[in-house]
Amino acid sequence: MKAPWTIRDLVDFDYFLYRDEEADGEELRQRDRAFYTGLEDLPDERSTLFHRWVRFRGEAEDATPGEAFAECFSILKIAFPLAGCLSGAALAIGLLHYRGTVAVNVSSYVGVLVVLQLLLLLALLATLLYRRRTLGSGIPTAYPLLSRAVFRGSARIWRGSLRKLGGSQAGKLQSGLGELRLKNALYGRVIYQQVFQLAQAFGVLFNLGALGMTLLRVTTGDLAFGWQSTVFSPETVHRIGRSLALPWRWLWGEGVGYPSLEQVAGSKMILKEGMQDLATSDLRSWLLFLCLCLAVYGFLPRLALWIYAACRQARSLRCLSFTHAAGERLYRRMTTPMLESAGTSPDGDPHTFPLPDASPTPHPPSPGSPGNSTLLLVPEELAGELEADPLVRMVEQRIGRSVSRTCWYTAGRQGLENLDMEPHETVTLYQEAWQPPIRETLTFIKQLRQRLAPETALVILLNGRARPGESFAPLRDIDRSTWTQVTRQLADPYLDIAEAVTP
Amino acid sequence: MSAVLKFAVVGHPNEGKSSVVSTLAEDDTVPVSAFPGETVRCASYPVKIDGEEIIDFIDTPGFQNPVQMKEWMQAHGEDGEALMQAFIAAHKDQPDYHHDVELLRPIAEGAGIIYIVDGSRPVRAPDRAEMEILRDTGRTRMAIINSKEADAAHLDEWKLAFSQHFNAYRVFNAHHASYRERIDLLESLKGVNPDWQPVMERVIETYKHDWQMRTEHAADILAELLDKNMTCQQEKRVASQREARELQPKMLEAFRAKLSKNERRAHRRIRKLFKHTLFKTALDEAGILQEDLFSKQTWHLLGLERNQLVAASAIAGAASGLGMDALMAGSSLGLWAAGGAAIGAASAFFGGERAAHSIGKSRFGIGRLLGGSKVQVGPVHNPQFYFILLDRGLLYVDSIIHWAHGRRSEGVLLSSESGEKKGYVSGFSEEARRCCSQHMKALRKGNRQELEARRAAVQAMLVEVIQACSRR
Ligand SMILES: Nc1nc2c(ncn2[C@@H]2O[C@H](COP(=O)(O)OP(=O)(O)O)[C@@H](O)[C@H]2O)c(=O)[nH]1
Ligand SMILES: [Mg+2]
């Protein structure tokens, strides 16, 4: 069974991973490996495994940003529908103002509650379509202001709970806050969906409020509806009403579901003549029409959008693959056995290094990940310098995947075209770190990504400048930071960099 | 010849183009960064003679798409200037090609090419593409091997590639190139293209001349500093002996500050002479020159050895009656600490002798005058002080002229465990030392004519020292 991920878990997951970036690599490996080997039944889904890990990490914390988000949303989940309901009702009261001398104006009621709502709805759909077209797989954000407010509100709650914790811990945790950014592809999407759903809940309750208030006014008081126009003839108004009633015409026909021509003509108000001459039944004939308009054009679409948002969110939470770079790293930490060999290195230091394939592991290989092998890409010009065997061994050791094939590619246009790749296979790109990341190289990486399925991991394996007779070397700090910074600018959560030699 | 000779300094990002320009043009304001892609626009660093622009080094951004650029150019099938213009026209609105277009512009406009590579790394496909592009421009081109690291394993690889694509190449290190190597580089540029010969000759002549002028000027500044600091004295009238005694520590402090200030000012003038603006901050991070003129470390490492000092003192006729230890140790006796013993040592150091002449037995340098007393500090009669000033000055000149303008990191470090002197003056010939002692003597005596002659001798000697230093 898949684990029940929530927004709170997701935000925390990201937060913990962020904090791990700062921490000491060896300690992390020990912690996560111990967690993994300590599991009694190994889940065969990566998402379940990670879900347990989040819970495990959460136990050690007094406050997490996930809680802040959850709290923020739980407030909004009450506040939004309530506000929608109240504002709908208030608007209806305003529109149905009737003193017995002048009838309620049908056109303003329809204009505000139906036409305006329909326009808003169309605008929403248009932005959704537009964003989806331009952002591709990105997250469509229909409510940027609202989303930002949610993030700010959550951040404030989070800071509040930090202040309660006080002291050193607060300082330590605070640094995690800056990273909770809107752009985060992992939880960002789910949060946007939640915000979207909130907005729809507002809309649903707004319409219910307006409808309820209309009915209340009708049942508890005397209402008369009429219309005014110097331009439109009663025939035109009748035709408009008839068209609007299209969805329910088959059920409630002319005279019931919408006013007939005589009723329309009979409810036309001419101010200087007053209302005395108008028949009461004509004045009432509008009532059912108006209520149906509101229900069909206001309430139902919002309800549909609300259901759609709920489904989308449930699906997003169900389909998290966790194959992004930080997830890969965590997974590697968990599944790679720790090997300690004391005194084997020439300088006598006990060394710890991962050897995933050398020791038999009882755990199933890579649950939930799309295959456990990688395609290795190496520039062709290095064929003379690098021996295939040690290279493959190094890659397997460092990446924690077996190398299915090694491709020696040439730089330039055909280089990429000639590559034969599977879109779902992880790719490891061998790169000399001392070469500055020029535009051409970044373009190549981007094009590589386009050939791959969006959530397939792409690892850039950096090697330092080796001494003669050796093949691999640690990176210089400046090269590491240069490559880290540049790849970060690509904003690809499934792109990771790894190093040929442990720093 | 009226047209300015332009050189576009091009290459892969982060190979040291900006550093080379900085060193060649003696301009340490050229932005250099360890992070690739620092230079985004072409910037020109002209060399002017008498206000007239003669040559122009153009720092360019690095190639960003060499392989694609080469593929485009080869598919285009034109040559030389037309090819470059076509490339620029086709790519000038593509943000990805911004740097490539920018660096090609000066070449298209006729600049000669100086191609920079880091010779300590292997040749790769983008480098080959760049070299082919440059070859196809048809411009005169010279390659410079600026090895960032000592690794020479790849030099032959580079040289082979250069012999195929370039008119000439030479080794030139942006961080360590001396004046000599700069001249040599200009000489090679002269040889690459006969058209450049007359201009380059003029430039080289002017450079040499200018360098000689700077050397003489630097020696002059140093000699002047010696004059000033060895004759410097301060005095103040006071009403009573008690007041004088109270004032003395303050005056010693002020005197010390004055000597240091004179020195700093002289150093600053030298720095300006050699066109360094950032150098001081770099120097201040580490090294003996960062130490105070009167610090223990300074007196430990610089100046003359004990036996040399004995001889020098004898010639200068200075400090008779003062123990050698006091002379050698300088401030290590706690010269600047307040307190009786320190004041005693200080008065011995700063003109105790003259004070002793004027006021009999007083060791405090306090003289009785009509209607009151005066407190007098200085002049310094310790010959070691002269040599320490000189040593610091020469070290400063040395580091300045060996500090390539393209280099942007820490300064000179000297250390000595064994108590051996590390500066310049302890290595002087006996003749040079004698020259200094006689200068000192003239300073003490105050005979104007003799002083002029002695000073000129010292200055000439210093010019030689600095010349030898810049040949190194
Ligand atoms: N060690 C060493 N470093 C150098 C040398 N030349 C340049 N660098 C360094 O290389 C980096 C890039 O230099 P820069 O001149 O900005 O390169 P550009 O991108 O080609 O203009 C800087 O950190 C320089 O300090 C050199 O000769 N030796
Ligand atoms: Mg530069």
Coordinates of C-alpha atoms in Angstrom, one line a residue, chain B residues 188-350:
Chain B
S188 CA 57.9 39.0 -29.6
L189 CA 54.9 40.9 -30.7
K190 CA 57.2 43.1 -32.7
G191 CA 58.6 40.1 -34.5
V192 CA 55.2 38.5 -35.4
N193 CA 54.1 41.1 -37.9
P194 CA 56.5 43.3 -39.8
D195 CA 53.8 46.0 -39.8
W196 CA 53.9 46.2 -36.1
Q197 CA 57.6 46.7 -35.9
P198 CA 58.0 50.4 -35.9
V199 CA 55.2 51.0 -33.3
M200 CA 56.4 48.2 -31.1
E201 CA 59.9 49.5 -31.2
R202 CA 58.8 52.8 -30.1
V203 CA 56.8 51.3 -27.3
I204 CA 59.6 49.1 -26.1
E205 CA 62.0 52.0 -26.1
T206 CA 59.6 54.1 -24.1
Y207 CA 59.0 51.3 -21.7
K208 CA 62.7 50.8 -21.0
H209 CA 63.2 54.5 -20.6
D210 CA 60.3 54.8 -18.3
W211 CA 61.5 51.9 -16.2
Q212 CA 64.9 53.5 -15.8
M213 CA 63.2 56.7 -14.7
R214 CA 61.1 54.8 -12.2
T215 CA 64.1 53.1 -10.8
E216 CA 65.9 56.3 -10.3
H217 CA 62.9 57.9 -8.8
A218 CA 62.4 55.1 -6.3
A219 CA 66.1 55.3 -5.2
D220 CA 65.6 59.0 -4.7
I221 CA 62.5 58.5 -2.6
L222 CA 64.4 56.0 -0.4
A223 CA 67.4 58.3 0.0
E224 CA 65.1 61.1 0.9
L225 CA 63.4 59.0 3.5
L226 CA 66.7 58.2 5.1
D227 CA 67.6 61.9 5.2
K228 CA 64.4 62.8 6.7
N229 CA 64.1 60.1 9.3
M230 CA 67.8 60.2 10.4
T231 CA 67.6 63.9 11.0
C232 CA 64.2 64.1 12.4
Q233 CA 63.9 65.7 15.8
Q234 CA 61.2 67.1 18.0
E235 CA 61.4 69.4 21.0
K236 CA 59.1 71.2 23.3
R237 CA 59.5 73.9 25.9
V238 CA 58.3 73.2 29.4
A239 CA 58.2 75.1 32.6
S240 CA 59.6 72.6 35.0
Q241 CA 61.6 69.4 35.2
R242 CA 58.6 67.6 36.5
E243 CA 56.4 68.6 33.6
A244 CA 59.2 67.6 31.3
R245 CA 59.4 64.1 32.8
E246 CA 55.6 63.7 32.4
L247 CA 55.7 64.9 28.8
Q248 CA 58.4 62.6 27.8
P249 CA 56.5 59.3 27.1
K250 CA 54.0 61.2 25.0
M251 CA 56.7 62.9 23.0
L252 CA 58.4 59.6 22.4
E253 CA 55.1 58.2 21.1
A254 CA 54.6 61.2 18.8
F255 CA 58.1 60.9 17.5
R256 CA 57.7 57.3 16.7
A257 CA 54.5 58.0 14.9
K258 CA 56.2 60.7 12.9
L259 CA 59.0 58.4 11.8
S260 CA 56.5 55.7 10.8
K261 CA 54.4 58.2 8.9
N262 CA 57.4 59.4 6.9
E263 CA 58.1 55.9 6.0
R264 CA 54.5 55.1 5.0
R265 CA 54.4 58.2 2.9
A266 CA 57.6 57.2 1.0
H267 CA 56.3 53.7 0.4
R268 CA 53.0 55.1 -0.9
R269 CA 54.9 57.2 -3.4
I270 CA 56.8 54.2 -4.6
R271 CA 53.6 52.3 -5.0
K272 CA 52.2 55.0 -7.1
L273 CA 55.3 55.2 -9.1
F274 CA 54.8 51.5 -10.1
K275 CA 51.1 52.0 -10.8
H276 CA 49.8 49.8 -8.0
T277 CA 46.6 50.8 -6.4
L278 CA 45.3 47.5 -4.9
F279 CA 48.7 46.3 -3.8
K280 CA 48.8 47.8 -0.4
T281 CA 45.7 46.0 0.8
A282 CA 47.1 42.8 -0.5
L283 CA 50.4 43.4 1.2
D284 CA 48.8 44.2 4.5
E285 CA 47.5 40.7 4.8
A286 CA 50.8 39.1 5.6
G287 CA 54.5 39.6 5.6
I288 CA 57.3 41.4 7.3
L289 CA 56.4 44.8 5.8
Q290 CA 53.1 44.7 7.5
E291 CA 55.0 44.7 10.8
D292 CA 55.6 48.0 12.5
L293 CA 58.8 49.8 11.9
F294 CA 59.7 49.3 15.5
S295 CA 58.4 45.9 16.1
K296 CA 60.6 43.1 17.6
Q297 CA 60.1 41.1 14.4
T298 CA 61.3 43.8 12.2
W299 CA 64.5 44.4 14.2
H300 CA 65.0 40.7 14.4
L301 CA 64.8 40.0 10.7
L302 CA 66.1 43.2 9.0
G303 CA 69.1 45.4 9.3
L304 CA 72.8 44.5 9.6
E305 CA 74.4 41.5 11.4
R306 CA 76.1 42.3 14.6
N307 CA 79.7 42.5 13.2
Q308 CA 78.6 44.5 10.2
L309 CA 76.9 46.9 12.6
V310 CA 80.0 47.3 14.7
A311 CA 82.0 48.3 11.5
A312 CA 79.2 50.6 10.3
S313 CA 79.0 52.4 13.7
A314 CA 82.7 52.9 13.7
I315 CA 82.6 54.6 10.3
A316 CA 79.6 56.7 11.1
G317 CA 81.0 57.7 14.4
A318 CA 77.7 57.0 15.9
A319 CA 76.4 55.7 19.2
S320 CA 79.8 55.6 21.0
G321 CA 79.3 54.5 24.5
L322 CA 76.1 52.6 23.7
G323 CA 76.1 48.8 24.1
M324 CA 75.8 46.8 20.9
D325 CA 72.9 44.9 22.5
A326 CA 70.9 48.0 22.8
L327 CA 71.5 48.9 19.2
M328 CA 70.7 45.5 17.9
A329 CA 67.6 44.9 19.9
G330 CA 66.0 48.2 19.2
S331 CA 62.5 48.0 20.6
S332 CA 62.9 44.6 22.0
L333 CA 63.9 46.2 25.2
G334 CA 60.4 47.4 25.5
L335 CA 61.2 50.7 23.9
W336 CA 57.7 51.9 23.7
A337 CA 56.4 50.6 26.9
A338 CA 55.9 53.2 29.5
G339 CA 58.1 53.0 32.6
G340 CA 61.5 54.1 33.8
A341 CA 63.7 51.4 32.3
A342 CA 62.1 51.8 28.9
I343 CA 62.5 55.5 29.0
G344 CA 66.2 55.0 29.8
A345 CA 66.6 52.7 26.8
A346 CA 64.6 55.1 24.7
S347 CA 66.7 58.1 25.4
A348 CA 69.8 56.1 24.6
F349 CA 68.2 55.2 21.3
F350 CA 66.9 58.5 20.3

